[in-house]
Amino acid sequence: MQVVMSGRARREAVQAAARELLKFINRSPSPFHAVDECRKRLLQAGFCELKETESWDIRPESKYFLTRNSSTIIAFAVGGQYVPGNGFSLIGAHTDSPCLRVKRRSRRGQVGFFQVGVETYGGGIWNTWFDRDLTLAGRVIFKCTTSGSLEQQLVHLDRPILRIPHLAIHLQRNINENFGPNTEMHLVPILATAVWEELEYGTPEPGPPEPGPPNAADDRHHSVLMSLLCDDLGLLPDDILEMELCLADTQPAVLGGAYEEFIFAPRLDNLHSCFCALQALIDSCAAPGSLAADPHVRMIALYDNEEVGSESAQGAQSLLTELVLRRISASPQKLTAFEEAIPKSFMISADMAHAVHPNYVDKHEENHRPLFHKGPVIKVNSNQRYASNAVSEALIRKLANSVGVPLQDFMVRNDSPCGSTIGPILASRLGLRVVDLGSPQLAMHSIRETACTSGVLQTLTLFKGFFELFPSLGRNLLVD
């Protein structure tokens, strides 16, 4: 159902949706924080948390979610008319983004600098990480001193503590012609200096240690780094057994441009899609009775590790999605409920799309140049790098027309490589009908990316409409 708004009211709605996305991004400096933020919002919206290790009692007109590895989350709302064998209305996205991650033995140093060894994660534009005010975010596994159990705590140091400085142009005259940093040698951030360490504590930190036992955290990491983490967490260094830490830019996500029509932010790929999927699910079942007539299960699945191939226990390649769908479908009265449900189901694989760049127009095929403010982008590739086909595209076009959201198209040039998404993975693993779609953005995989404000509300509107309208659209589909 389309809602007509005045120009001013629409601008205010666009800005409000975009600002809510900014909050989500700023609270999600790592996949663990992104899932934690989703969890908090779902609990506030009345969703009940499930555990994979426990039995489930799934009821119509009820809302649930579960997490795996604290970095993947699946949430679903059961329609009031749902019976085993009915379909799933599913939106998938991913919680991870390219970044630098702290190595398990991170203690590095040269010429009086304390440095932190890092590993590249995903396909980042690594030269954008130079000269940025960086911090750390992620999770720490520690031993509880009272119970002796292993527990997890999220950490986000909210000030700049790391920096990867450029080498001055005077020492590399050709830097503006060709700059490709050696990812092992040139991406090692500085943390402190031995001189200041001695001023602070009176004695310098000792040199590089001999390899020690696996739990010798102080041997593996600089003591100044451990002190920062322990001060923030309220732990002792000996309590910490292991860490998974991402480097993150401290500059917050903001609105920009002369008319504040742009979003300048880290991790738009793919927190933008995660936020829109999450909020659309929450909004679609917020009103009393909103699930009463729905014969489907409305679901979002936000996976970790997409940027590195999805081959993990918490990735889209895992059995997680199938296991969850089977548990929801399970019925002693209908043993083939899962198999019957899949052909009735539909998935939007939500991942950001490449907007045409004004300085690199020739990088896009002339008939497929997505623009800002013109709507989400259907992504198509005949070589199955995207899962869209004529049937799934037709369904999403009909849906978008019903809710008044414009759509655009993207296909890569024949002489250009094509990225991929979780769409083909889940289409092939489950036999789901899938469309690949995303909001247009610039500078994908940079430490600071750019999108448009209207893309948030357009995507939210489309996703909410998908949850509400797909069951009726699917019944009119006469294609196997």
Coordinates of C-alpha atoms in Angstrom, one line a residue:
M1 CA 0.0 0.0 0.0
Q2 CA 1.5 3.3 -1.1
V3 CA 1.6 6.3 1.4
V4 CA 1.6 9.7 -0.3
M5 CA 3.6 12.4 1.6
S6 CA 4.3 16.0 1.0
G7 CA 7.9 17.0 -0.1
R8 CA 8.7 18.3 3.4
A9 CA 7.2 15.3 5.2
R10 CA 9.1 12.9 2.9
R11 CA 12.4 14.7 3.5
E12 CA 11.8 14.5 7.3
A13 CA 11.0 10.8 7.0
V14 CA 14.1 10.2 4.9
Q15 CA 16.3 12.0 7.3
A16 CA 14.8 10.2 10.3
A17 CA 15.4 6.8 8.8
A18 CA 19.0 7.8 7.8
R19 CA 19.8 9.1 11.3
E20 CA 18.5 5.8 12.9
L21 CA 20.9 4.0 10.6
L22 CA 23.8 6.2 11.8
K23 CA 23.0 5.1 15.4
F24 CA 23.1 1.5 14.4
I25 CA 26.4 1.8 12.6
N26 CA 28.1 3.8 15.3
R27 CA 27.0 1.1 17.8
S28 CA 28.4 -1.7 15.6
P29 CA 32.1 -1.4 15.2
S30 CA 32.5 -5.2 14.9
P31 CA 30.2 -8.1 13.9
F32 CA 29.8 -8.9 17.6
H33 CA 28.6 -5.5 18.4
A34 CA 26.3 -5.5 15.3
V35 CA 24.6 -8.7 16.5
D36 CA 24.4 -7.3 20.1
E37 CA 22.7 -4.2 18.8
C38 CA 20.2 -6.3 16.8
R39 CA 19.6 -8.5 19.9
K40 CA 18.8 -5.4 22.0
R41 CA 16.4 -4.0 19.5
L42 CA 14.6 -7.4 19.0
L43 CA 14.2 -7.9 22.8
Q44 CA 12.8 -4.3 23.1
A45 CA 10.3 -5.2 20.3
G46 CA 9.1 -8.3 22.1
F47 CA 11.0 -11.1 20.4
C48 CA 11.9 -14.1 22.5
E49 CA 15.5 -15.5 22.5
L50 CA 16.0 -19.1 21.5
K51 CA 19.0 -21.3 22.1
E52 CA 20.1 -23.9 19.6
T53 CA 20.9 -26.3 22.4
E54 CA 17.3 -26.3 23.7
S55 CA 14.0 -27.5 22.4
W56 CA 11.7 -24.9 20.8
D57 CA 8.0 -24.4 21.2
I58 CA 7.1 -22.3 18.1
R59 CA 3.7 -20.8 18.1
P60 CA 1.7 -18.7 15.6
E61 CA 1.7 -14.9 16.0
S62 CA 4.9 -15.1 18.1
K63 CA 8.4 -13.7 17.5
Y64 CA 11.8 -15.3 18.1
F65 CA 15.5 -15.0 17.4
L66 CA 18.7 -16.9 18.0
T67 CA 22.4 -16.2 17.6
R68 CA 25.5 -18.2 16.7
N69 CA 29.0 -17.3 17.6
S70 CA 27.6 -13.9 18.7
S71 CA 28.3 -12.7 15.1
T72 CA 25.3 -14.2 13.2
I73 CA 21.7 -13.7 14.1
I74 CA 18.4 -15.1 12.8
A75 CA 15.1 -13.6 13.8
F76 CA 11.6 -14.6 12.7
A77 CA 7.9 -13.9 13.3
V78 CA 5.4 -16.7 12.8
G79 CA 2.2 -15.8 10.9
G80 CA -1.1 -16.4 12.6
Q81 CA -2.2 -18.7 9.7
Y82 CA 1.1 -20.5 9.6
V83 CA 1.0 -24.3 9.4
P84 CA 4.0 -26.6 8.8
G85 CA 4.6 -26.7 5.1
N86 CA 3.9 -23.0 4.5
G87 CA 6.6 -20.8 3.1
F88 CA 9.2 -18.4 4.5
S89 CA 9.6 -14.7 3.5
L90 CA 13.3 -14.3 4.1
I91 CA 15.8 -11.4 3.9
G92 CA 19.5 -12.3 4.2
A93 CA 22.5 -9.9 4.7
H94 CA 25.9 -10.0 6.4
T95 CA 27.3 -8.4 9.6
D96 CA 31.0 -8.4 8.6
S97 CA 33.0 -5.8 6.6
P98 CA 36.6 -5.7 5.4
C99 CA 38.9 -4.6 8.2
L100 CA 42.2 -5.2 9.9
R101 CA 42.2 -7.7 12.8
V102 CA 44.6 -8.1 15.6
K103 CA 46.8 -11.2 15.3
R104 CA 46.9 -13.8 18.0
R105 CA 50.5 -12.8 18.7
S106 CA 50.4 -9.1 18.0
R107 CA 53.4 -7.8 19.8
R108 CA 55.5 -6.0 17.2
G109 CA 58.0 -3.1 17.4
Q110 CA 60.6 -1.2 15.5
V111 CA 63.0 1.7 16.4
G112 CA 61.4 2.4 19.7
F113 CA 57.7 2.2 18.6
F114 CA 55.3 -0.3 20.1
Q115 CA 53.2 -1.8 17.3
V116 CA 50.3 -4.2 16.9
G117 CA 50.4 -7.0 14.4
V118 CA 47.3 -7.2 12.3
E119 CA 45.8 -9.4 9.6
T120 CA 43.8 -8.2 6.6
Y121 CA 40.2 -9.5 6.6
G122 CA 38.4 -9.5 3.3
G123 CA 39.1 -7.3 0.3
G124 CA 39.6 -3.9 1.8
I125 CA 40.9 -0.8 0.1
W126 CA 43.9 -0.8 2.4
N127 CA 45.4 2.5 1.5
T128 CA 42.3 4.2 3.0
W129 CA 43.4 2.9 6.4
F130 CA 46.4 5.2 6.5
D131 CA 46.4 8.3 8.6
R132 CA 43.1 7.4 10.3
D133 CA 42.3 7.7 14.0
L134 CA 41.9 4.0 14.8
T135 CA 40.6 2.0 17.8
L136 CA 39.8 -1.6 18.7
A137 CA 36.5 -3.4 19.0
G138 CA 35.5 -7.0 19.4
R139 CA 35.2 -9.6 22.0
V140 CA 37.4 -11.0 24.8
I141 CA 37.1 -14.6 26.2
F142 CA 37.9 -14.6 29.9
K143 CA 37.9 -16.9 32.9
C144 CA 35.4 -15.9 35.6
T145 CA 37.3 -15.8 38.9
T146 CA 34.3 -16.9 41.0
S147 CA 32.8 -19.7 38.9
G148 CA 35.8 -20.7 36.8
S149 CA 33.6 -20.7 33.7
L150 CA 34.6 -19.2 30.3
E151 CA 32.7 -16.1 29.5
Q152 CA 32.6 -13.5 26.8
Q153 CA 32.6 -9.7 27.0
L154 CA 32.4 -7.2 24.2
V155 CA 35.0 -4.4 24.2
H156 CA 35.1 -1.1 22.3
L157 CA 37.8 1.4 23.2
D158 CA 36.1 4.7 22.5
R159 CA 39.2 6.8 21.7
P160 CA 42.0 6.8 19.1
I161 CA 44.8 4.5 20.2
L162 CA 46.3 3.3 16.9
R163 CA 47.6 4.9 13.8
I164 CA 49.1 3.8 10.5
P165 CA 51.1 6.8 9.3
H166 CA 51.9 7.4 5.7
L167 CA 55.5 7.7 4.6
A168 CA 56.3 11.3 3.6
I169 CA 56.3 12.1 -0.1
H170 CA 59.9 13.2 0.2
L171 CA 60.8 9.6 0.8
Q172 CA 58.7 8.1 -1.9
R173 CA 58.3 10.6 -4.8
N174 CA 56.1 8.3 -6.9
I175 CA 53.4 7.8 -4.3
N176 CA 50.8 9.7 -6.3
E177 CA 51.5 7.6 -9.3
N178 CA 51.2 4.2 -7.7
F179 CA 50.6 3.4 -4.1
G180 CA 50.1 -0.3 -3.2
P181 CA 51.2 -0.9 0.4
N182 CA 52.8 -4.2 1.4
T183 CA 50.1 -5.6 3.6
E184 CA 52.5 -7.4 5.9
M185 CA 55.1 -4.6 6.3
H186 CA 53.2 -1.3 5.8
L187 CA 49.9 -1.9 7.6
V188 CA 51.3 -2.3 11.1
P189 CA 49.8 0.4 13.4
I190 CA 51.7 2.2 16.1
L191 CA 50.4 2.1 19.6
A192 CA 53.0 3.9 21.8
T193 CA 56.7 4.5 22.2
A194 CA 59.2 3.0 24.5
V195 CA 60.3 6.5 25.6
W196 CA 56.9 7.4 26.9
E197 CA 56.4 3.9 28.4
E198 CA 59.6 4.5 30.5
L199 CA 58.3 8.0 31.5
E200 CA 55.0 6.5 32.6
Y201 CA 56.3 3.4 34.5
G202 CA 60.0 4.0 35.1
T203 CA 61.2 0.9 33.3
P204 CA 60.9 0.1 29.6
E205 CA 59.0 -2.9 28.4
P206 CA 61.4 -5.8 27.6
G207 CA 62.2 -6.7 24.0
P208 CA 60.5 -9.3 21.9
P209 CA 60.0 -12.5 24.1
E210 CA 60.8 -16.0 23.3
P211 CA 57.8 -18.0 22.2
G212 CA 55.9 -18.9 25.4
P213 CA 52.9 -21.1 26.4
P214 CA 49.6 -20.5 24.5
N215 CA 48.0 -18.7 27.5
A216 CA 50.8 -16.2 28.1
A217 CA 48.8 -13.2 27.1
D218 CA 51.5 -10.7 28.1
D219 CA 54.0 -12.5 25.9
R220 CA 51.7 -12.4 22.9
H221 CA 50.6 -8.7 23.3
H222 CA 52.2 -5.5 24.5
S223 CA 51.4 -4.9 28.1
V224 CA 50.2 -1.4 27.3
L225 CA 47.6 -2.9 25.0
M226 CA 46.5 -5.4 27.7
S227 CA 46.3 -2.6 30.2
L228 CA 43.9 -0.6 27.9
L229 CA 41.7 -3.6 27.5
C230 CA 41.7 -4.6 31.1
D231 CA 40.9 -1.1 32.3
D232 CA 37.9 -0.9 30.0
L233 CA 36.6 -4.4 30.9
G234 CA 37.5 -4.4 34.6
L235 CA 39.6 -7.6 34.2
L236 CA 43.2 -8.6 35.0
P237 CA 45.6 -9.6 32.3
D238 CA 45.7 -13.2 33.6
D239 CA 41.9 -13.4 33.3
I240 CA 42.0 -12.9 29.5
L241 CA 42.4 -16.2 27.6
E242 CA 41.7 -15.0 24.0
M243 CA 40.6 -12.1 21.9
E244 CA 39.0 -11.4 18.6
L245 CA 39.6 -7.7 17.9
C246 CA 38.9 -5.6 14.8
L247 CA 40.5 -2.2 14.1
A248 CA 37.8 0.5 13.5
D249 CA 37.8 4.1 12.6
T250 CA 36.8 6.4 15.5
Q251 CA 35.2 9.0 13.2
P252 CA 31.4 8.4 13.5
A253 CA 29.0 7.9 10.7
V254 CA 27.4 11.3 9.7
L255 CA 25.1 12.9 7.2
G256 CA 26.9 15.1 4.7
G257 CA 26.7 17.2 1.5
A258 CA 25.2 20.6 1.0
Y259 CA 21.7 19.2 1.6
E260 CA 22.7 16.4 4.0
E261 CA 21.7 13.9 1.4
F262 CA 24.7 11.7 1.8
I263 CA 25.8 9.2 4.4
F264 CA 29.5 9.2 5.1
A265 CA 30.2 6.1 7.2
P266 CA 32.2 3.0 7.8
R267 CA 30.8 -0.5 7.1
L268 CA 27.8 0.6 5.0
D269 CA 28.6 -2.7 3.2
N270 CA 26.7 -4.3 4.8
L271 CA 25.3 -2.8 8.0
H272 CA 23.0 -0.7 5.8
S273 CA 21.2 -3.9 4.6
C274 CA 21.3 -5.4 8.1
F275 CA 19.6 -2.4 9.6
C276 CA 16.9 -2.2 6.9
A277 CA 16.1 -5.9 7.2
L278 CA 16.0 -5.8 11.0
Q279 CA 13.9 -2.7 11.2
A280 CA 11.5 -3.8 8.5
L281 CA 10.9 -7.1 10.3
I282 CA 10.3 -5.3 13.6
D283 CA 8.0 -2.7 12.0
S284 CA 6.0 -5.3 10.0
C285 CA 4.8 -7.1 13.1
A286 CA 4.7 -4.2 15.6
A287 CA 1.0 -3.4 15.3
P288 CA -1.6 -5.6 17.1
G289 CA -2.9 -8.2 14.8
S290 CA -0.3 -7.5 12.1
L291 CA 0.6 -11.2 12.0
A292 CA -2.9 -12.6 12.3
A293 CA -3.6 -13.2 8.6
D294 CA -0.1 -14.1 7.5
P295 CA 0.4 -17.8 6.4
H296 CA 4.2 -17.4 6.2
V297 CA 7.1 -17.1 8.6
R298 CA 8.8 -13.7 8.2
M299 CA 12.5 -14.1 8.7
I300 CA 15.9 -12.2 8.6
A301 CA 19.3 -14.0 8.6
L302 CA 22.3 -11.8 9.2
Y303 CA 25.5 -13.8 8.7
D304 CA 29.1 -13.4 9.5
N305 CA 32.1 -14.1 7.2
E306 CA 30.5 -13.2 3.9
E307 CA 33.5 -11.1 3.0
V308 CA 35.8 -14.2 3.2
G309 CA 33.6 -16.7 1.5
S310 CA 30.9 -17.6 4.1
E311 CA 32.6 -21.0 4.8
S312 CA 32.3 -21.0 8.6
A313 CA 30.0 -22.4 11.2
Q314 CA 28.2 -19.0 11.4
G315 CA 28.4 -18.3 7.6
A316 CA 25.8 -18.6 4.9
Q317 CA 27.6 -21.8 3.6
S318 CA 26.9 -23.6 6.9
L319 CA 23.9 -25.8 7.7
L320 CA 22.6 -23.1 10.1
T321 CA 19.8 -21.8 7.8
E322 CA 18.6 -25.2 6.9
L323 CA 18.6 -26.4 10.5
V324 CA 16.5 -23.4 11.6
L325 CA 14.0 -23.8 8.8
R326 CA 13.7 -27.5 9.5
R327 CA 13.1 -26.9 13.2
I328 CA 10.4 -24.4 12.5
S329 CA 8.8 -26.7 9.9
A330 CA 9.0 -29.8 11.9
S331 CA 5.7 -31.7 12.3
P332 CA 5.0 -35.4 13.1
Q333 CA 1.8 -35.0 11.1
K334 CA 3.7 -33.8 7.9
L335 CA 7.1 -35.3 7.5
T336 CA 7.8 -33.4 4.2
A337 CA 6.8 -30.0 5.6
F338 CA 10.3 -28.6 5.0
E339 CA 10.4 -29.9 1.5
E340 CA 7.0 -28.4 0.8
A341 CA 7.9 -25.1 2.3
I342 CA 11.0 -24.3 0.2
P343 CA 9.2 -23.9 -3.2
K344 CA 6.7 -21.6 -1.5
S345 CA 9.5 -19.4 -0.1
F346 CA 11.4 -16.4 -1.4
M347 CA 14.6 -14.7 -0.3
I348 CA 15.9 -11.2 -0.8
S349 CA 19.7 -11.4 -0.7
A350 CA 20.4 -7.8 0.5
D351 CA 23.9 -6.5 -0.2
M352 CA 25.0 -3.0 -1.3
A353 CA 25.2 -2.2 -5.0
H354 CA 27.8 -0.1 -7.0
A355 CA 26.4 3.4 -7.8
V356 CA 27.9 5.0 -10.9
H357 CA 30.9 7.1 -9.9
P358 CA 31.0 10.6 -11.6
N359 CA 34.8 10.4 -12.0
Y360 CA 34.7 6.8 -13.3
V361 CA 31.6 6.6 -15.4
D362 CA 33.2 4.3 -17.9
K363 CA 33.5 1.5 -15.2
H364 CA 29.7 0.9 -15.6
E365 CA 28.0 -0.5 -18.6
E366 CA 26.1 2.4 -20.2
N367 CA 22.6 0.9 -19.6
H368 CA 23.3 -0.2 -16.1
R369 CA 24.4 2.8 -14.1
P370 CA 22.6 3.0 -10.7
L371 CA 22.2 6.5 -9.3
F372 CA 21.6 7.9 -5.8
H373 CA 18.0 8.5 -4.8
K374 CA 16.6 6.4 -7.7
G375 CA 15.8 3.3 -5.6
P376 CA 17.3 -0.1 -4.6
V377 CA 19.2 -2.0 -7.3
I378 CA 18.4 -5.4 -8.7
K379 CA 21.7 -7.2 -9.4
V380 CA 21.9 -9.7 -12.2
N381 CA 24.7 -11.9 -13.5
S382 CA 24.1 -14.7 -16.0
N383 CA 27.2 -16.5 -14.7
Q384 CA 25.4 -16.9 -11.3
R385 CA 27.6 -14.5 -9.3
Y386 CA 24.1 -13.1 -8.3
A387 CA 21.1 -15.4 -7.9
S388 CA 18.5 -13.1 -9.5
N389 CA 16.5 -14.6 -12.5
A390 CA 13.5 -13.5 -14.5
V391 CA 11.0 -15.0 -12.0
S392 CA 12.5 -13.5 -8.8
E393 CA 13.0 -10.1 -10.6
A394 CA 9.4 -10.1 -11.8
L395 CA 8.2 -10.7 -8.2
I396 CA 10.3 -8.0 -6.7
R397 CA 9.3 -5.5 -9.4
K398 CA 5.6 -6.2 -8.8
L399 CA 6.1 -5.9 -5.0
A400 CA 8.1 -2.6 -5.4
N401 CA 5.3 -1.2 -7.6
S402 CA 2.8 -2.0 -4.9
V403 CA 4.6 0.0 -2.3
G404 CA 5.8 2.8 -4.5
V405 CA 9.5 2.1 -4.5
P406 CA 11.5 2.7 -7.7
L407 CA 14.0 0.0 -8.7
Q408 CA 17.2 0.1 -10.8
D409 CA 19.3 -2.5 -12.6
F410 CA 22.9 -3.5 -12.4
M411 CA 25.0 -5.8 -14.6
V412 CA 28.8 -5.6 -14.8
R413 CA 30.6 -4.9 -18.1
N414 CA 31.8 -8.0 -19.9
D415 CA 35.4 -6.9 -19.4
S416 CA 35.0 -6.4 -15.6
P417 CA 35.0 -8.9 -12.8
C418 CA 31.8 -9.4 -10.8
G419 CA 31.5 -9.7 -7.0
S420 CA 29.2 -12.1 -5.4
T421 CA 26.9 -12.4 -2.4
I422 CA 25.2 -14.9 -0.1
G423 CA 22.4 -15.2 -2.7
P424 CA 23.9 -17.9 -5.0
I425 CA 25.1 -19.8 -1.9
L426 CA 21.6 -20.1 -0.3
A427 CA 19.9 -20.5 -3.6
S428 CA 22.0 -23.6 -4.4
R429 CA 22.2 -25.0 -0.9
L430 CA 18.4 -24.7 -0.2
G431 CA 16.8 -24.5 -3.6
L432 CA 15.3 -21.2 -2.6
R433 CA 14.1 -18.6 -5.2
V434 CA 16.3 -15.6 -4.6
V435 CA 16.7 -12.0 -5.9
D436 CA 19.9 -10.1 -5.3
L437 CA 19.3 -6.5 -4.4
G438 CA 20.9 -3.6 -2.6
S439 CA 21.0 0.1 -2.1
P440 CA 23.5 2.0 -4.2
Q441 CA 26.8 3.3 -2.7
L442 CA 30.2 4.6 -3.6
A443 CA 33.6 3.6 -2.3
M444 CA 32.6 0.1 -1.4
H445 CA 35.2 -1.5 1.0
S446 CA 36.9 1.8 1.8
I447 CA 37.3 2.6 5.5
R448 CA 34.8 5.4 4.8
E449 CA 32.0 4.7 2.3
T450 CA 29.2 6.9 0.8
A451 CA 25.5 6.3 0.3
C452 CA 22.4 8.4 0.0
T453 CA 19.9 9.1 2.7
S454 CA 16.8 8.2 0.6
G455 CA 18.2 4.7 0.1
V456 CA 17.5 3.9 3.7
L457 CA 13.8 4.7 3.6
Q458 CA 13.3 3.2 0.2
T459 CA 14.9 -0.1 1.3
L460 CA 12.9 -0.1 4.5
T461 CA 9.7 0.5 2.7
L462 CA 10.4 -2.3 0.2
F463 CA 11.4 -4.8 2.9
K464 CA 8.4 -4.1 5.1
G465 CA 6.2 -4.4 2.0
F466 CA 7.9 -7.7 1.2
F467 CA 7.0 -9.2 4.6
E468 CA 3.4 -8.0 4.4
L469 CA 2.6 -8.7 0.8
F470 CA 4.7 -11.6 -0.5
P471 CA 2.4 -14.5 0.6
S472 CA -0.4 -13.1 -1.6
L473 CA 2.0 -12.4 -4.5
G474 CA 3.5 -15.8 -4.3
R475 CA 0.1 -17.5 -4.5
N476 CA -0.4 -15.9 -7.9
L477 CA 2.9 -17.2 -9.3
L478 CA 2.3 -19.9 -11.9
V479 CA 6.0 -20.8 -12.5
D480 CA 7.7 -23.8 -10.8

